[in-house]
Short mmCIF file of C-alpha atoms in Angstrom, two decimals:
data_model
loop_
_atom_site.label_atom_id
_atom_site.label_comp_id
_atom_site.label_asym_id
_atom_site.label_seq_id
_atom_site.Cartn_x
_atom_site.Cartn_y
_atom_site.Cartn_z
CA MET A 1 87.36 142.83 124.19
CA ILE A 2 91.04 143.66 123.97
CA TYR A 3 93.43 141.47 125.88
CA GLU A 4 97.01 142.47 126.81
CA THR A 5 98.26 138.87 127.48
CA ILE A 6 97.88 135.72 125.51
CA GLU A 7 96.76 133.96 128.65
CA GLU A 8 93.76 136.27 129.02
CA PHE A 9 93.06 136.12 125.36
CA ALA A 10 93.19 132.28 125.51
CA GLU A 11 90.56 132.10 128.24
CA THR A 12 87.97 133.73 125.99
CA LEU A 13 88.46 131.49 122.84
CA ARG A 14 85.71 129.18 121.66
CA PRO A 15 86.95 125.70 120.83
CA MET A 16 87.70 124.77 117.19
CA THR A 17 87.69 128.33 115.88
CA PRO A 18 90.64 129.50 113.67
CA LEU A 19 92.42 132.74 114.52
CA ALA A 20 93.71 135.57 112.27
CA GLY A 21 97.10 137.27 112.64
CA LEU A 22 97.49 140.82 111.46
CA ASP A 23 100.63 142.61 110.52
CA LEU A 24 99.57 146.32 110.48
CA GLY A 25 101.57 148.54 108.20
CA THR A 26 100.96 152.11 107.19
CA LYS A 27 100.01 151.06 103.59
CA THR A 28 98.96 147.46 104.00
CA ILE A 29 97.71 144.84 106.49
CA GLY A 30 99.13 141.36 106.17
CA VAL A 31 96.63 138.63 107.12
CA ALA A 32 97.26 135.02 108.11
CA VAL A 33 94.82 132.48 109.45
CA SER A 34 95.08 129.29 111.41
CA ASP A 35 93.40 125.98 111.03
CA ARG A 36 90.56 125.05 113.40
CA LEU A 37 92.97 123.10 115.58
CA ARG A 38 95.21 126.11 115.89
CA ASN A 39 98.31 124.12 114.88
CA SER A 40 99.53 126.09 111.94
CA ALA A 41 99.39 129.58 110.47
CA THR A 42 98.90 130.20 106.78
CA PRO A 43 99.53 133.54 105.11
CA LEU A 44 96.28 134.56 103.44
CA GLU A 45 96.31 137.97 101.80
CA THR A 46 97.59 141.57 102.00
CA VAL A 47 94.93 144.19 102.37
CA LYS A 48 95.75 147.55 100.74
CA ARG A 49 94.91 150.16 103.35
CA THR A 50 92.54 152.89 102.32
CA LYS A 51 90.50 154.15 105.28
CA PHE A 52 89.68 152.41 108.51
CA THR A 53 86.08 151.52 107.56
CA ASN A 54 87.13 149.77 104.42
CA ASP A 55 90.05 148.03 106.07
CA ALA A 56 87.85 146.80 108.97
CA ASN A 57 85.10 145.69 106.56
CA ARG A 58 87.53 143.48 104.76
CA LEU A 59 88.88 142.03 108.03
CA LEU A 60 85.37 141.39 109.32
CA ALA A 61 84.41 139.77 106.01
CA ILE A 62 87.42 137.38 106.45
CA ALA A 63 86.30 136.67 110.07
CA LYS A 64 82.85 135.76 108.82
CA GLU A 65 84.02 133.61 105.78
CA ARG A 66 86.52 131.73 107.96
CA GLU A 67 84.39 131.61 111.10
CA LEU A 68 87.25 133.15 113.18
CA GLY A 69 87.47 133.03 116.93
CA GLY A 70 89.67 136.14 117.38
CA PHE A 71 92.27 138.51 115.94
CA ILE A 72 95.95 138.85 117.00
CA LEU A 73 97.63 142.07 116.05
CA GLY A 74 101.40 142.25 115.88
CA LEU A 75 102.57 144.83 118.35
CA PRO A 76 105.70 146.52 116.89
CA ARG A 77 107.70 147.21 120.05
CA ASN A 78 111.13 148.91 119.84
CA MET A 79 114.07 146.59 120.25
CA ASP A 80 114.49 147.66 123.85
CA GLY A 81 110.84 146.64 124.59
CA THR A 82 109.43 150.11 124.79
CA GLU A 83 106.40 151.23 122.79
CA GLY A 84 106.59 153.97 120.21
CA ALA A 85 104.32 155.63 117.74
CA ARG A 86 103.69 152.47 115.77
CA CYS A 87 102.52 150.61 118.89
CA GLN A 88 100.14 153.54 119.66
CA SER A 89 98.78 153.26 116.13
CA THR A 90 98.27 149.51 116.52
CA ARG A 91 96.55 149.97 119.80
CA ALA A 92 94.22 152.63 118.26
CA PHE A 93 93.37 150.25 115.41
CA ALA A 94 92.47 147.58 117.95
CA ARG A 95 90.20 149.96 119.87
CA ASN A 96 88.36 150.98 116.67
CA LEU A 97 88.09 147.37 115.54
CA GLU A 98 86.76 146.38 118.93
CA ARG A 99 83.76 148.72 118.43
CA LEU A 100 82.75 146.66 115.35
CA THR A 101 83.14 143.08 116.58
CA ASP A 102 82.58 140.79 119.64
CA LEU A 103 85.64 138.79 118.63
CA PRO A 104 88.50 138.88 121.20
CA ILE A 105 91.52 140.95 120.11
CA GLY A 106 95.00 140.18 121.40
CA PHE A 107 98.60 141.44 120.89
CA TRP A 108 101.82 139.59 120.07
CA ASP A 109 105.27 141.13 120.11
CA GLU A 110 106.23 141.23 116.50
CA ARG A 111 109.85 142.33 116.76
CA LEU A 112 111.77 140.85 113.84
CA SER A 113 108.80 139.07 112.29
CA THR A 114 109.31 140.92 109.01
CA VAL A 115 113.02 140.26 109.12
CA ALA A 116 112.35 136.46 109.58
CA ALA A 117 109.78 136.50 106.76
CA GLU A 118 112.21 138.30 104.43
CA ARG A 119 114.99 135.76 105.27
CA VAL A 120 112.71 132.78 104.41
CA LEU A 121 111.59 134.33 101.18
CA ILE A 122 115.25 135.07 100.17
CA GLU A 123 116.15 131.48 101.06
CA ALA A 124 113.30 130.27 98.82
CA ASP A 125 114.88 132.36 95.98
CA THR A 126 111.75 134.61 95.75
CA SER A 127 112.28 137.56 93.40
CA ARG A 128 112.50 141.07 94.90
CA ALA A 129 109.12 142.06 93.27
CA LYS A 130 107.38 138.94 94.58
CA ARG A 131 108.86 139.41 98.12
CA ALA A 132 107.39 142.95 98.18
CA GLU A 133 104.03 141.53 97.20
CA VAL A 134 103.89 138.84 99.87
CA ILE A 135 106.12 140.04 102.72
CA ASP A 136 103.24 141.43 104.85
CA HIS A 137 101.04 138.32 104.98
CA VAL A 138 104.08 136.09 105.38
CA ALA A 139 105.06 138.28 108.42
CA ALA A 140 101.47 137.91 109.67
CA GLY A 141 101.99 134.13 109.50
CA TYR A 142 105.06 134.45 111.71
CA ILE A 143 103.11 136.53 114.22
CA LEU A 144 100.19 134.03 114.30
CA GLN A 145 102.47 131.04 114.47
CA GLY A 146 104.13 132.45 117.57
CA VAL A 147 100.71 132.80 119.20
CA LEU A 148 99.65 129.32 118.22
CA ASP A 149 102.83 127.83 119.60
CA ARG A 150 102.28 129.62 122.86
CA LEU A 151 98.62 128.57 123.00
CA GLY A 152 99.81 124.98 122.53
CA HIS A 153 102.07 125.29 125.50
CA LEU A 154 99.13 126.60 127.52
CA GLY A 155 97.05 123.64 126.47
CA VAL A 156 94.51 125.65 124.65
#
């Protein structure tokens, strides 16, 4: 099932299952995972996009390996809060993924997550080449950490 709000998403979660945060780009998918207590997000990997079936198979393999309890997709809203073509693409990806898994799928406003990730990597004196390599899964970590913090406030 796809859930529009974190509150609805939270109601479906099984206890002690980690979550995955996804930063969907046109060429890559950044993936981050949480611990079982859902306290912290850790950037995991960047999946090079090919076709949906291959991309989904990799994500579902991660879900199985990590015994995930759900997916959070960063929703790239415009700065004024409206949804453009990138949001439509993310929602379409979620609908297609929903057909392949029973895990709950939620969305999180990802405005400025890549900017924040880039800032941290620059402050850590990460080379430009290395930043390009890791930015997507670091951004996924920011998206997922936002959700984990919200879930903590909800007492989930």
